[in-house]
Coordinates of C-alpha atoms and ligand atoms in Angstrom, one line a residue:
M1 CA 89.5 73.5 167.3
D2 CA 87.8 72.5 163.8
F3 CA 84.4 71.1 163.8
E4 CA 86.7 67.9 161.9
R5 CA 88.7 67.3 164.8
I6 CA 85.5 67.2 167.3
T7 CA 83.9 64.4 164.8
E8 CA 87.2 62.7 164.7
L9 CA 87.5 62.7 168.1
I10 CA 84.2 60.9 168.4
I11 CA 84.9 57.9 165.8
E12 CA 87.6 57.3 167.3
L13 CA 86.1 57.0 171.1
E14 CA 88.4 59.6 172.2
I15 CA 86.8 59.9 175.7
D16 CA 89.6 61.7 177.6
D17 CA 89.7 64.5 175.1
I18 CA 86.4 65.0 174.0
S19 CA 85.4 67.1 176.8
D20 CA 88.7 69.7 176.2
A21 CA 87.9 70.2 172.7
V22 CA 84.4 71.1 173.1
K23 CA 85.7 73.8 176.1
E24 CA 88.5 74.8 173.3
A25 CA 86.0 75.5 170.4
L26 CA 83.1 77.1 172.7
E27 CA 85.4 78.8 174.6
T28 CA 88.5 79.9 173.0
D29 CA 87.1 80.2 169.1
G30 CA 83.9 80.8 170.1
K31 CA 82.3 78.9 168.1
D32 CA 78.2 78.5 168.0
P33 CA 77.1 75.4 170.4
Y34 CA 74.5 74.2 167.5
D35 CA 77.6 73.8 165.1
V36 CA 79.6 71.9 167.6
L37 CA 76.7 69.7 168.2
N38 CA 76.5 69.3 164.5
A39 CA 80.0 68.1 164.1
L40 CA 79.2 65.4 167.6
T41 CA 76.3 64.2 165.7
K42 CA 78.4 63.8 162.6
G43 CA 80.5 61.5 164.4
M44 CA 78.2 59.5 166.3
D45 CA 76.7 59.0 162.4
E46 CA 79.9 57.4 161.4
V47 CA 80.3 55.2 164.3
G48 CA 76.6 54.0 163.4
R49 CA 77.9 53.5 159.8
R50 CA 81.2 51.3 161.4
Y51 CA 79.0 49.1 163.6
E52 CA 76.9 48.2 160.6
S53 CA 79.9 47.3 158.4
E54 CA 81.5 45.4 161.3
E55 CA 84.6 47.4 161.7
Y56 CA 83.2 48.7 165.1
Y57 CA 81.1 46.4 167.7
L58 CA 78.9 46.8 170.5
T59 CA 81.9 48.1 172.9
E60 CA 82.3 50.8 170.7
L61 CA 78.9 51.7 170.1
V62 CA 79.3 51.8 174.0
L63 CA 82.2 54.0 174.5
A64 CA 80.9 56.2 171.8
G65 CA 77.9 57.0 173.5
E66 CA 79.9 57.5 176.9
T67 CA 81.9 59.9 174.8
M68 CA 79.0 61.7 173.1
K69 CA 77.9 62.3 177.1
E70 CA 81.5 63.8 178.1
A71 CA 80.7 66.4 175.1
F72 CA 77.0 66.7 176.2
K73 CA 78.0 68.0 179.9
I74 CA 80.0 70.8 178.3
I75 CA 77.7 72.2 175.4
K76 CA 74.6 71.8 177.9
P77 CA 75.1 75.1 179.5
A78 CA 76.4 76.8 176.3
M79 CA 73.1 76.0 175.0
A80 CA 71.3 77.0 177.7
A81 CA 72.6 80.4 177.7
S82 CA 72.2 80.8 173.7
D83 CA 68.6 80.8 174.0
K84 CA 66.0 82.9 175.8
S85 CA 62.9 81.5 177.4
K86 CA 59.5 82.1 175.4
E87 CA 57.1 78.8 177.2
K88 CA 57.1 77.3 180.0
A89 CA 54.5 74.5 178.6
K90 CA 55.4 70.9 180.3
V91 CA 56.4 68.4 178.5
I92 CA 57.4 64.7 178.9
I93 CA 60.1 62.9 177.7
A94 CA 60.7 59.6 177.5
T95 CA 62.6 56.6 175.0
V96 CA 60.1 53.8 174.7
R97 CA 60.4 50.3 176.3
G98 CA 62.8 48.2 175.2
D99 CA 64.9 51.0 173.7
N100 CA 68.2 52.1 175.6
H101 CA 69.1 54.7 174.0
D102 CA 68.5 58.2 175.3
I103 CA 71.5 60.5 173.2
G104 CA 69.3 62.3 171.1
K105 CA 66.2 62.4 174.0
N106 CA 68.9 64.1 176.2
L107 CA 69.8 66.7 173.7
L108 CA 65.7 67.3 173.2
G109 CA 65.2 67.8 176.4
T110 CA 68.2 70.0 177.0
L111 CA 66.9 72.4 173.8
L112 CA 63.8 72.5 175.1
L113 CA 64.4 73.5 178.2
S114 CA 67.0 76.4 176.8
S115 CA 63.7 77.2 175.4
G116 CA 61.7 77.7 178.5
F117 CA 59.8 74.5 178.6
E118 CA 59.6 72.6 181.3
V119 CA 60.8 69.0 181.3
I120 CA 59.7 65.9 182.7
D121 CA 62.4 63.3 181.9
L122 CA 61.4 59.7 182.6
G123 CA 64.3 58.1 181.5
M124 CA 64.7 55.2 178.8
D125 CA 63.1 51.7 178.3
I126 CA 60.1 53.3 179.9
E127 CA 56.8 51.2 179.7
A128 CA 53.3 52.9 178.4
D129 CA 51.8 53.2 182.1
I130 CA 54.5 55.4 183.9
I131 CA 53.9 57.4 180.9
V132 CA 49.9 57.7 181.9
E133 CA 50.5 58.1 185.5
K134 CA 53.1 61.0 184.7
V135 CA 50.8 62.5 182.7
K136 CA 47.9 62.4 185.2
E137 CA 50.5 63.5 187.9
T138 CA 51.5 66.5 186.2
G139 CA 49.0 67.6 184.0
A140 CA 51.7 67.5 181.3
K141 CA 49.6 68.6 177.8
I142 CA 52.6 67.2 175.6
V143 CA 54.7 64.3 175.4
G144 CA 57.5 63.3 173.0
L145 CA 58.7 60.1 172.9
S146 CA 62.6 58.8 171.2
S147 CA 62.1 55.6 169.5
L148 CA 65.8 54.3 167.8
L149 CA 65.3 50.6 167.1
T150 CA 63.2 49.1 164.4
M151 CA 62.0 46.3 166.6
T152 CA 60.6 49.4 169.3
V153 CA 58.7 51.8 167.2
N154 CA 55.2 49.7 168.2
Q155 CA 55.7 50.9 171.9
I156 CA 54.4 54.2 170.5
T157 CA 50.9 52.6 169.9
A158 CA 51.5 51.1 173.1
V159 CA 51.4 54.9 174.4
H160 CA 49.0 55.9 172.4
K161 CA 46.3 53.4 173.5
A162 CA 47.5 53.4 177.5
L163 CA 46.6 57.1 177.1
E164 CA 43.3 56.1 175.6
A165 CA 42.7 54.0 177.8
A166 CA 42.6 56.5 180.4
G167 CA 40.7 58.7 178.8
L168 CA 43.5 61.2 178.0
R169 CA 44.1 61.1 174.6
D170 CA 42.5 63.9 173.5
K171 CA 44.0 66.0 175.9
V172 CA 47.7 65.1 175.5
K173 CA 49.5 65.9 172.1
L174 CA 52.3 62.6 171.0
I175 CA 55.2 64.4 169.5
V176 CA 58.2 61.1 168.2
G177 CA 61.2 61.2 167.0
G178 CA 64.1 58.6 165.7
A179 CA 66.4 57.0 162.9
P180 CA 63.7 54.5 162.3
L181 CA 60.5 57.1 162.0
N182 CA 58.8 59.0 159.4
M183 CA 56.0 61.3 159.9
E184 CA 53.7 58.6 157.9
L185 CA 54.6 56.0 159.6
A186 CA 54.7 58.2 163.2
K187 CA 50.8 58.6 162.5
N188 CA 50.1 55.1 161.2
L189 CA 51.6 54.2 164.9
G190 CA 49.2 56.8 166.5
A191 CA 51.3 59.9 166.8
D192 CA 50.1 63.0 166.4
D193 CA 53.1 64.5 165.1
F194 CA 56.6 63.6 164.3
A195 CA 60.5 65.6 163.7
D196 CA 63.2 64.9 162.0
D197 CA 65.7 66.1 164.8
A198 CA 65.9 67.6 168.4
V199 CA 65.8 70.9 166.8
E200 CA 62.9 70.5 164.5
G201 CA 61.0 68.8 168.2
V202 CA 61.1 72.2 170.0
R203 CA 59.9 74.1 167.1
H204 CA 57.0 71.3 166.6
I205 CA 56.5 71.2 170.5
Q206 CA 56.2 75.0 170.6
E207 CA 53.8 75.5 167.7
L208 CA 51.6 72.2 169.8
A209 CA 52.0 73.9 172.9
E210 CA 50.3 77.2 171.0
S211 CA 47.2 74.7 169.8
Ligands
B1M301 CO1 72.5 51.4 169.2 N1 72.1 50.9 167.1 N2 72.5 49.4 169.8 N3 73.4 51.7 171.0 N4 73.1 52.9 168.5 C1 71.6 52.6 166.6 C2 70.1 53.2 166.7 C3 71.8 51.8 164.6 C4 70.9 52.6 164.0 C5 73.1 51.7 164.5 C6 73.3 50.6 163.4 O1 73.2 49.9 163.1 N5 73.9 51.4 162.5 C7 70.7 50.0 165.5 C8 69.5 50.3 165.3 C9 69.0 49.8 163.9 C10 67.8 49.5 163.9 O2 66.5 49.4 164.7 N6 67.0 50.4 162.9 C11 71.1 50.0 166.9 C12 71.3 48.7 167.5 C13 71.1 47.8 166.5 C14 71.4 48.6 168.8 C15 71.4 47.3 169.4 C16 70.4 46.2 168.8 C17 72.7 46.4 169.4 C18 73.1 45.3 169.8 O3 72.7 45.1 171.0 N7 73.4 44.2 169.2 C19 71.6 47.3 170.9 C20 70.1 47.6 171.4 C21 70.1 48.1 172.8 C22 68.3 48.5 173.5 O4 68.0 49.4 173.1 N8 67.9 47.3 173.9 C23 72.1 49.6 170.9 C24 72.7 49.7 172.0 C25 73.6 51.2 171.9 C26 74.2 51.5 173.2 C27 73.7 51.2 174.5 C28 75.5 50.6 173.2 C29 74.4 53.3 172.8 C30 73.4 53.7 172.8 C31 74.2 54.9 174.4 C32 73.2 56.0 174.9 O5 72.1 56.2 174.4 N9 72.9 56.2 175.9 C33 74.0 53.1 171.1 C34 74.6 53.7 170.3 C35 75.5 55.0 170.4 C36 74.0 54.1 168.9 C37 74.2 54.9 167.9 C38 75.8 54.5 167.5 C39 74.2 56.5 168.0 C40 73.3 56.9 168.3 C41 73.2 58.5 169.0 O6 72.7 58.6 170.2 N10 72.8 59.3 168.2 C42 73.5 54.5 166.6 C43 73.4 54.8 164.9 C44 73.5 56.0 164.5 O7 72.2 56.5 165.3 N11 74.1 57.2 164.0 C45 73.1 53.2 167.0 C46 72.9 60.5 168.2 C47 72.2 61.5 168.4 C48 72.0 62.4 169.1 O8 71.1 61.2 167.7 O9 69.5 59.7 169.0 O10 69.1 59.7 166.6 P1 69.8 60.0 167.7 O11 68.4 61.4 168.1 C49 68.3 62.4 166.7 C50 66.9 61.9 166.0 O12 66.9 60.6 166.2 C51 66.0 62.8 166.6 O13 67.0 63.9 167.3 C52 68.3 63.6 167.5 C53 69.0 64.7 166.3 O14 68.9 65.8 166.8 N12 65.6 62.8 167.9 C54 63.8 62.9 167.9 C55 65.5 61.2 168.5 N13 64.3 61.5 169.5 C56 63.8 62.2 169.5 C57 62.7 63.1 169.8 C58 61.6 63.5 169.3 C59 62.6 64.5 168.2 C60 63.5 64.3 167.7 O15 60.7 64.3 169.7 C61 60.1 63.8 170.3

């Protein structure tokens, strides 16, 4: 199974074939799970491009998301097996309020787990207050937020302010990711750190956990 075929299966929304294709790439061909992941992500980028140019509509976006989730079910255990545990810090992850994209967040969660972190995944469309309550309850020192929509990036500021109001802001590191963001914008919105992708996210979180 070559990587181009995996990319194609995502673009063509082949939800019934994706699991077998990913299995074949990993088990029969011995491909690195991270390379398979790149092929899947490339497919999602093309789906996004087609959506922008109105070749695809919301139905296709939904199906692409579902197809990606099927692929993740196979790739997740392979990723967990390919890394060794190092840290055991607690990390809360969530997609911000108003945003129902969770594939990037789930990917970050999987990679964090496989790097030995304890991951508390609150899900998507999460209110700032719920995040603050979870920080109090678990004592987590790192919060990772995902925001894929331009119109929801201001929710990062809401979380920053809610932590501040609870007297927790200086005890918690806030890292964010998602396509509309960059380091400068993330800091302006009140975050401590930004990562371009989930692999970089794990590296930054490891650094934050050690700081
Ligand atoms: Co939507 N969507 N979507 N969508 N969707 C995007 C994001 C969009 C870029 C498509 C486009 O127009 N090109 C666009 C946003 C434009 C913008 O605001 N800048 C968009 C839009 C407009 C919308 C709707 C508004 C459409 C509508 O209703 N008219 C709507 C919004 C709903 C809502 O959230 N309230 C909507 C809905 C959806 C679905 C629900 C149908 C579905 C999501 C399914 C799901 O997640 N369960 C969906 C999908 C699938 C996409 C695209 C095609 C793919 C997203 C994805 O999963 N990518 C997307 C286009 C694209 O991204 N190319 C698009 C793969 C995933 C691995 O990447 O999540 O970006 P991503 O995560 C990356 C990085 O961002 C980063 O690491 C990951 C890579 O390693 N990262 C982090 C993310 N979080 C991180 C946290 C970190 C560190 C790194 O540390 C804490």
